[in-house]
Amino acid sequence: MSTLMLQAQSVSRFFGGLKAVEDVSVDLHRDELHAVIGTNGAGKSTLINLLSGELPLSAGRVSLMGEDITHWRQPKRARAGLGRSYQRNTIFTPFTVRENCRLSAQARWPRAWNWWQPASRCALSNTAAEEALQRAGLGDVAERVAGTLSHGQKRQLEIAMCLAGAPKVLLLDEPLAGMGAEETERMLALLGELKRDHAILLVEHDMDAVFRVADRITVMVNGRVIASDAPEAIRQHPEVRAAYLGDSVGAGHGH
Amino acid sequence: MATEHTALLAAQDLHAHYGQSHILQGISFSLQPGVALGLLGRNGMGKTTLIRTLLAQVRASGGEVWVKGHKVTQERTEHIVRRGIGVVPEGRGVFPNLSVRENLQMAARPGTRGQVDWTFERVLQTFPRLGERLGNGGGQLSGGEQQMLAIGRALMTNPDLLILDEATEGLAPLVVAEIWRVIALIRASGMSTLVVDRNYQKVLAHTDRCLVLEKGRLVLEGASDDLADDEAALHRYLGV
Amino acid sequence: QGQKLKVGLMLPYTGTFAALGTAIENGFRLQLAEQGGKIGGREVEFFKVDDESDPSKATENVNKLIKRDGVDVIIGSVHSGVAMAMAKAAKDNNVLLIVPNAGADAVTGPMCAPNIFRSSFSNWQPGFAMGEVMAKKGHKRVVTITWKYAAGDESVKGFKEAFTKGGGEVIKDLTLPFPNVEFQALLTEIAAAKPDAVFTFFAGGGAVKFVKDYDAAGLKKTIPLYGSGFLTDGTLEAQGASAEGLFTALHYGDSLNTPRDNAFRLAYAKTYKLQPDVYAVQGYDAAQILGVGLNAVKGDVSKKAEFAAAVQKAKIDSPRGPFMLSKAHNPVQDFYLRQVVGKENKVVGVASKALTDPARGCKM
Amino acid sequence: MDLATFLVQCLNAIQYGLLLFLVASGLTLIFGIMGVINLAHGSFYMIGAYMAYALAPGVQQVLGGGFFITLLVGVVLSVLLGYVLEWVFFSYLYEREHLQQVLMTYGLILVFEELRSIAVGDDVHGVTPPEWLSGSIALGDLMSYPVYRLFISAVCLGVALAMWWVLAKTRLGMRIRAGASNREMVQAMGINIRLLYRIVFAVGVALAALAGMIAAPVSSVYPGMGSSVLIICFVVVVIGGIGSIKGALVAALLVGVVDTFGKVLVPSVAGLSVYLLMAAMLLWKPEGLFKANG
Amino acid sequence: MSKLPWARVMPVLLAFGVLAALPALISGFYVELAMKVMILAIFALSLELLVGQTGLVCFGHAAFFGIGAYAVTLLSPEGEAGSLWWTLPAACGAAGVYALAVGALSLRTKGVYFIMITLAFAQMAYFVVHDTPLGGGSDGIYLYFKPVAAVAGHTLLDLDKPTQLYGFVWACLGACFVASAVLLKSRFGRALAGIKANEQRMRAAGFATFGYKLAIFVVSAMMAGLAGYLFALKDGFVNPEMLSWHQSGAVLIMIILGGLGHLRGAVLGAFAFALLQELFQSQAVFGAFAKHWQLMLGLTIIAFVALMPRGLVGLLHKEGAK
Ligand SMILES: Nc1ncnc2c1ncn2[C@@H]1O[C@H](COP(=O)(O)OP(=O)(O)OP(=O)(O)O)[C@@H](O)[C@H]1O
Ligand SMILES: Nc1ncnc2c1ncn2[C@@H]1O[C@H](COP(=O)(O)OP(=O)(O)OP(=O)(O)O)[C@@H](O)[C@H]1O
Ligand SMILES: [Mg+2]
Ligand SMILES: [Mg+2]
């Protein structure tokens, strides 16, 4: 039985009159990759913002490993093991790739406020950074300044930074967007690997990829969940096909 | 070269640098009117850079660019674009502080031949989702909505050539299908397109010819249909 | 004494007070020229520093003159805050200082020293003189209005002292933050309070605007306006008809019509192609004070005590009329009542005769 | 305070607020759209005021004179000045860090102030308003109100309306605002952003100079007048929300009210009142009253 | 420290060495000038920590400078010298406490709004000392006796003595510089750099950025308070103008001129700005034209901007440009 890591119960978020997320519940278990798919503007990114604490909830409750974290601020949630990536890059463009990861790792380790010891001598964050770089396949460009990477490489870095913080729960917002075929393969392999000891929420529009790795899929349309089930059931779900998948993802169209 | 005079867009031995790094290393190609051209390559091979150099957003460090028989190497972006090019850039470039309506209206312009095929209404017809959010700021749109807006905005300039750099990134499958449909439509209407997309199959299916970039060089050029069958080349250059 | 006398001029040459700085220097140089270019038998060499009217740079600026250039005497400045810093430095370094304008009471009050002199006035003085005049005119209920800063406060304090002694009452003290020039709200307050008269202290651009606004609001016709003399000095051209008829008190005016003043004005106009003003007179007299003192010590500036004694005994033959220095080294002088006629501050009488600053806090 | 006084004070507040708006509008335009923190804005105001004074005799001689002709000449000159300044000093600074522009505008302040001193001296001057505007209207038995001040208010309202219309309603305005967020993208839409920016800058300068010229008859003309108006303009712009014309108008009126009643009701801390207002507003709305949207 | 980049450290050490030797080499006035510039350098350094390193552009830094200066003036006893041991912490503390309040409120805002709200709070401090009797009013107040540092009745340091004051200022500058350099290399310092580059990401990575920003804001204010303290000692006179926005602007100009993002830039900028002004105002060099020093300074600044996009530090290491 996999452990329940993150649980969102009936969370909602309104922007003025717009109900971006309405009464959505999701459970994230370790060793389970939970994909959230849905139309553009369905509220997937907003959901991630709510879970990660970037936006306050309008209603509902979020708990992490049984603890109620609804009123925790984002940094505290992050330190407790909630890592996220962004749909739009949020890398530190002036720093090197390695420094990007090192900094992401730093907050989690003790004495983050230390002001006299050189940061470069913080062994813990150095190893964490190195590992994240290797996993994301950025070993070759570790010394490049992040701002000079190509779009796809920046996307990889975005993931690497998320990993560097050694999170227990990963909230990934379209990690495959902008990646080439080769990198997509690598990322899927990585996800499969990470799944074993992480709870992962994956927001993604690449259906081939989603159906390959997801254990469970939740479908959102206009802020609401219209279906949440195993991949095969979702693939056949008439409402989902009508609202989101269309005919493009034929049943069983794999690779 | 004769092609330069008849071509809609052509490059001659184009080079570009970012600081010390030599990104484009001598690229030559031409795009004839009515042709749909695909541009393929792994991440970081210089596709975006090539587009940006053609549009003078990156200064070419060597070589020439021609648009409709005019040498535009020394011209500024806005002048090149006004010769009939519409751009959907990587990262969308939606104006966050303008409403959806304004994003579209600010771009409106008749084409170089005076044609006004794409109007505000037609764009909304093509992307009904935008119609529902006309009053919203561009910055408040979801990623997919922004992508539609960027395409719609480029169409509002009634270009002869539409450049799409990763236009389907982050879009729902239905919308992606819709966009490929629109691209097909555009292609059918005789407008030229230059398409960059990570989904090489779609690119190959929706273009007449394709260029493959590797480390800033053109390594392959040919009819899309041929390339689609050339598994060895695809594996070699795209890793599939 | 073959060496040249080093005179440091620390005046504002840029900013709001730039015109005043120039007038003071002109006056000083004119008097110097009249003495044949020599003071106390010594040739003069000038060192100039622009004080920018910035007190936070004042100590350093005055040290340029004292420590870098090693001047024998300093003339300056216009801004009171700057003058305060200068007084401190002069006292610490025992250098002669003659203040040709700044009216801060403290300079010849708590800060007074044997080597510090003033050729102008203390803020208290013109206010006090005007208080006497207005009380005598029979005004009973008066409103005062000024900027909320030291010069304004001190001037109004002087005014109140004399005015209440003369039986009047100040019903309202209006202030606005320095250098705010949006007077309209306070003019409305004045109109609503309906006093017998208004006493004011403003200078420079603020004075111009105040006088014009006061007139434009229609108050000039109903509530007479009186001011410390700076209200209408150097500003008449800009104030135009709005200033016509205003009464102010100052130690100088335009048509004194004494032979001494006429000679001065003629010489000044000839030299600089300009009409002199009170600032020029103050600069001129600073040179006279220096001359009197230095002649007495034969040009030896180190004899501070003799210098001071001689100056205190002397009667300075100023264009404004002869004056002496008080024990605290502030002029004991007549304050004229002046009325604006055309482009002139016409002297119409004496507001207060031989007025002495009380020099509160001076232990000398 | 009785009702009549109160009403007159309100009138004062509005009138002051409108004048502030006129000065601040150019700043918010340059600031919000081009991202240039223009410290020299006060100098343009000062230049305007000095033009109203110094141009008058020349205009009188050549064109037969008149306040409005002078105004027109002044506006034309300041547009030219702005155009050239943008061209020579700012056009190549956009890619740089914003603070570099601050340094540049600081240098310009020093230069303008000194050039002014060399050209027209350091004296205080007055400017006479045109004959037909120099009367005044009685406000009860309290006091009278100069017609010219009402004229200023009308001009300010007119400018506010015109600017709002251009920015919010015309395609030119949309393009200008688009440039504020993404310069390169505007270029890629085929729009000559350099020219657009140059015009925006020139208009911003002209607005400041116009404010100076219009205000000259009531404020008089004196050295340092620019720097005293600068900070209060920034206050207005920031309270209103950077780049927002509507915001600038509302904020200017607010500042007018707070300043006016601050002076009357709590004179001892009147200097603080406007800044208290700004601090309070920003704590309440950290991005100003209106986000830049015209 | 494992390995210092000697090529960069040497010039700094050399400069400090020259400054230490200065009193023996040149006349009194120039020593005093050097002292003033060193104080300004401390002031600039404190602002650099905020602006250049954390990306928080503070336009009210003069308030902290002024508070430090007023604190020592008001706290010193009337008729005798105060003690360095408590006046100095008190002055820095006063600046720090005000910064804590200002920071807690203003750090919620961003960008230009932050610039302006810091200005607002600085203006409030300005008007408090300018308009109320508390601070002696617009003409300023004097500090008659400068503090001494004594241990068990034995005077270690008498700041009334110019050479001792000079030495003390020198030591303060050195200490501030080294402390800042160490701080920036540390984890805390890197976190600040991260906040400058992308605050959103820092929060997502688990940094409570508000706390970091507030901490550096207070530290910076205390350093500015130290500069103000020293300035008051140098002149023995404080004035509201020390808190005015002109002062805040001037120090901002210094660090931009020097080159943002480098501690050396702040020091260089302070020296360049003060010395250029000195030069242009000097009659000995420019004669009557010195009257137009503003024009020359303005044109020089414009030329600097045009020719040196990275400030004065850009000149120093052009070769190693990255
Ligand atoms: N800050 C905001 N203010 C107002 N509306 C917002 C804001 N953020 C998001 N929205 C709206 O909320 C809805 C949900 O947006 P969200 O970004 O969560 O969509 P999404 O599911 O991630 O879409 P996509 O797949 O295109 O990224 C959208 O309609 C969007 O316009
Ligand atoms: N601003 C920049 N400065 C320096 N190098 C850059 C910059 N932008 C891109 N590069 C480099 O130029 C190369 C080509 O980048 P480009 O963005 O053109 O690739 P691409 O083919 O579009 O890749 P992707 O599919 O990831 O978008 C990459 O190696 C990238 O690291
Ligand atoms: Mg999204
Ligand atoms: Mg690309």
CSV table of N, CA and C and ligand atoms in Angstrom, one decimal, chain A residues 13 15-16 18-21 38-47 49 55 87 173-174 203 205 220, chain B residues 92 129 133 136 139-146 170-172, ligand 1:
chain,number,residue,atom,x,y,z
A,13,ARG,N,-10.4,28.2,-6.0
A,13,ARG,CA,-9.7,29.5,-6.1
A,13,ARG,C,-10.5,30.4,-7.1
A,15,PHE,N,-10.8,34.1,-9.1
A,15,PHE,CA,-10.2,35.4,-9.4
A,15,PHE,C,-11.4,36.3,-9.8
A,16,GLY,N,-11.7,37.1,-8.8
A,16,GLY,CA,-12.9,37.9,-9.1
A,16,GLY,C,-14.1,37.0,-9.3
A,18,LEU,N,-14.2,34.9,-11.8
A,18,LEU,CA,-13.8,33.6,-12.5
A,18,LEU,C,-13.5,32.5,-11.5
A,19,LYS,N,-14.1,31.4,-11.7
A,19,LYS,CA,-13.8,30.3,-10.8
A,19,LYS,C,-12.7,29.4,-11.5
A,20,ALA,N,-11.5,29.8,-11.2
A,20,ALA,CA,-10.3,29.1,-11.9
A,20,ALA,C,-10.2,27.7,-11.4
A,21,VAL,N,-10.4,27.5,-10.1
A,21,VAL,CA,-10.4,26.1,-9.6
A,21,VAL,C,-11.6,26.0,-8.7
A,38,GLY,N,-6.1,18.6,-18.9
A,38,GLY,CA,-7.3,19.4,-19.0
A,38,GLY,C,-7.1,20.5,-20.0
A,39,THR,N,-8.2,21.1,-20.4
A,39,THR,CA,-8.2,22.1,-21.4
A,39,THR,C,-7.3,23.3,-21.0
A,40,ASN,N,-6.9,24.1,-21.9
A,40,ASN,CA,-6.2,25.3,-21.6
A,40,ASN,C,-7.0,26.2,-20.8
A,41,GLY,N,-6.5,26.7,-19.7
A,41,GLY,CA,-7.2,27.5,-18.8
A,41,GLY,C,-8.2,26.8,-17.9
A,42,ALA,N,-7.9,25.5,-17.8
A,42,ALA,CA,-8.8,24.7,-16.9
A,42,ALA,C,-8.5,24.9,-15.5
A,43,GLY,N,-7.3,25.4,-15.2
A,43,GLY,CA,-7.0,25.7,-13.8
A,43,GLY,C,-5.9,24.7,-13.3
A,44,LYS,N,-5.2,24.1,-14.1
A,44,LYS,CA,-4.2,23.1,-13.7
A,44,LYS,C,-3.0,23.8,-13.0
A,45,SER,N,-2.5,24.9,-13.7
A,45,SER,CA,-1.4,25.6,-13.1
A,45,SER,C,-1.9,26.3,-11.8
A,46,THR,N,-3.1,26.8,-11.8
A,46,THR,CA,-3.6,27.4,-10.6
A,46,THR,C,-3.7,26.3,-9.5
A,47,LEU,N,-4.1,25.1,-9.8
A,47,LEU,CA,-4.1,24.1,-8.8
A,47,LEU,C,-2.7,23.9,-8.2
A,49,ASN,N,-0.4,26.0,-8.1
A,49,ASN,CA,-0.1,27.2,-7.2
A,49,ASN,C,-0.8,27.1,-5.9
A,55,LEU,N,-0.4,30.7,-4.2
A,55,LEU,CA,-1.6,31.4,-4.1
A,55,LEU,C,-2.4,30.9,-2.9
A,87,GLN,N,5.6,26.4,-15.3
A,87,GLN,CA,5.2,26.3,-16.7
A,87,GLN,C,6.1,27.2,-17.6
A,173,ASP,N,4.8,21.3,-13.6
A,173,ASP,CA,3.9,22.0,-14.5
A,173,ASP,C,4.4,21.9,-15.9
A,174,GLU,N,3.9,21.0,-16.7
A,174,GLU,CA,4.3,20.8,-18.1
A,174,GLU,C,5.8,20.7,-18.3
A,203,VAL,N,1.4,17.8,-14.6
A,203,VAL,CA,0.5,18.5,-15.5
A,203,VAL,C,1.2,18.5,-16.9
A,205,HIS,N,0.5,18.3,-21.4
A,205,HIS,CA,-0.4,18.2,-22.6
A,205,HIS,C,0.0,17.1,-23.6
A,220,MET,N,-9.4,18.0,-15.8
A,220,MET,CA,-10.1,19.2,-15.4
A,220,MET,C,-10.6,20.0,-16.6
B,92,ARG,N,5.8,33.1,-26.9
B,92,ARG,CA,4.5,33.8,-27.2
B,92,ARG,C,4.5,35.3,-27.3
B,129,ARG,N,-12.3,30.5,-28.0
B,129,ARG,CA,-11.9,30.7,-26.6
B,129,ARG,C,-11.5,32.1,-26.3
B,133,ARG,N,-12.8,35.8,-23.7
B,133,ARG,CA,-11.9,36.5,-22.8
B,133,ARG,C,-11.4,37.8,-23.3
B,136,ASN,N,-10.1,40.4,-20.9
B,136,ASN,CA,-9.0,40.1,-19.9
B,136,ASN,C,-7.7,40.6,-20.4
B,139,GLY,N,-1.9,39.0,-19.7
B,139,GLY,CA,-1.2,38.3,-18.7
B,139,GLY,C,-2.0,37.4,-17.9
B,140,GLN,N,-3.3,37.5,-17.9
B,140,GLN,CA,-4.2,36.7,-17.1
B,140,GLN,C,-4.6,35.4,-17.8
B,141,LEU,N,-4.2,35.3,-19.1
B,141,LEU,CA,-4.7,34.1,-19.8
B,141,LEU,C,-3.9,32.9,-19.4
B,142,SER,N,-4.5,31.7,-19.6
B,142,SER,CA,-3.7,30.5,-19.4
B,142,SER,C,-2.7,30.4,-20.6
B,143,GLY,N,-1.8,29.5,-20.4
B,143,GLY,CA,-0.7,29.3,-21.4
B,143,GLY,C,-1.3,29.1,-22.8
B,144,GLY,N,-2.2,28.2,-22.8
B,144,GLY,CA,-2.8,27.9,-24.1
B,144,GLY,C,-3.5,29.0,-24.8
B,145,GLU,N,-4.2,29.7,-23.9
B,145,GLU,CA,-5.0,30.9,-24.5
B,145,GLU,C,-4.0,31.9,-25.0
B,146,GLN,N,-2.9,32.1,-24.3
B,146,GLN,CA,-1.9,33.0,-24.8
B,146,GLN,C,-1.3,32.6,-26.2
B,170,GLY,N,2.5,23.6,-25.0
B,170,GLY,CA,1.6,23.8,-23.9
B,170,GLY,C,0.1,23.8,-24.3
B,171,LEU,N,-0.2,23.3,-25.4
B,171,LEU,CA,-1.6,23.4,-25.8
B,171,LEU,C,-2.3,22.0,-25.6
B,172,ALA,N,-3.5,22.0,-25.3
B,172,ALA,CA,-4.3,20.8,-25.2
B,172,ALA,C,-4.4,20.1,-26.5
F,1,LIG,N1,-3.8,36.0,-11.6
F,1,LIG,C1,-4.9,35.7,-12.3
F,1,LIG,N2,-5.9,36.7,-12.4
F,1,LIG,C2,-7.0,36.4,-13.1
F,1,LIG,N3,-7.2,35.3,-13.8
F,1,LIG,C3,-6.3,34.3,-13.8
F,1,LIG,C4,-5.1,34.5,-13.0
F,1,LIG,N4,-4.3,33.4,-13.2
F,1,LIG,C5,-5.0,32.5,-13.9
F,1,LIG,N5,-6.2,33.1,-14.3
F,1,LIG,C6,-7.3,32.5,-15.1
F,1,LIG,O1,-7.6,31.3,-14.5
F,1,LIG,C7,-7.8,30.2,-15.5
F,1,LIG,C8,-7.0,29.0,-15.1
F,1,LIG,O2,-5.6,29.3,-15.5
F,1,LIG,P1,-4.4,28.3,-15.4
F,1,LIG,O3,-3.2,29.0,-15.7
F,1,LIG,O4,-4.5,27.6,-14.1
F,1,LIG,O5,-4.8,27.3,-16.6
F,1,LIG,P2,-4.1,26.0,-17.0
F,1,LIG,O6,-5.0,24.9,-16.8
F,1,LIG,O7,-2.8,25.9,-16.4
F,1,LIG,O8,-4.0,26.2,-18.6
F,1,LIG,P3,-2.8,25.9,-19.6
F,1,LIG,O9,-2.9,24.4,-19.8
F,1,LIG,O10,-3.1,26.6,-20.8
F,1,LIG,O11,-1.5,26.3,-18.9
F,1,LIG,C9,-7.5,30.9,-16.8
F,1,LIG,O12,-8.7,31.2,-17.4
F,1,LIG,C10,-6.8,32.1,-16.5
F,1,LIG,O13,-7.1,33.1,-17.4
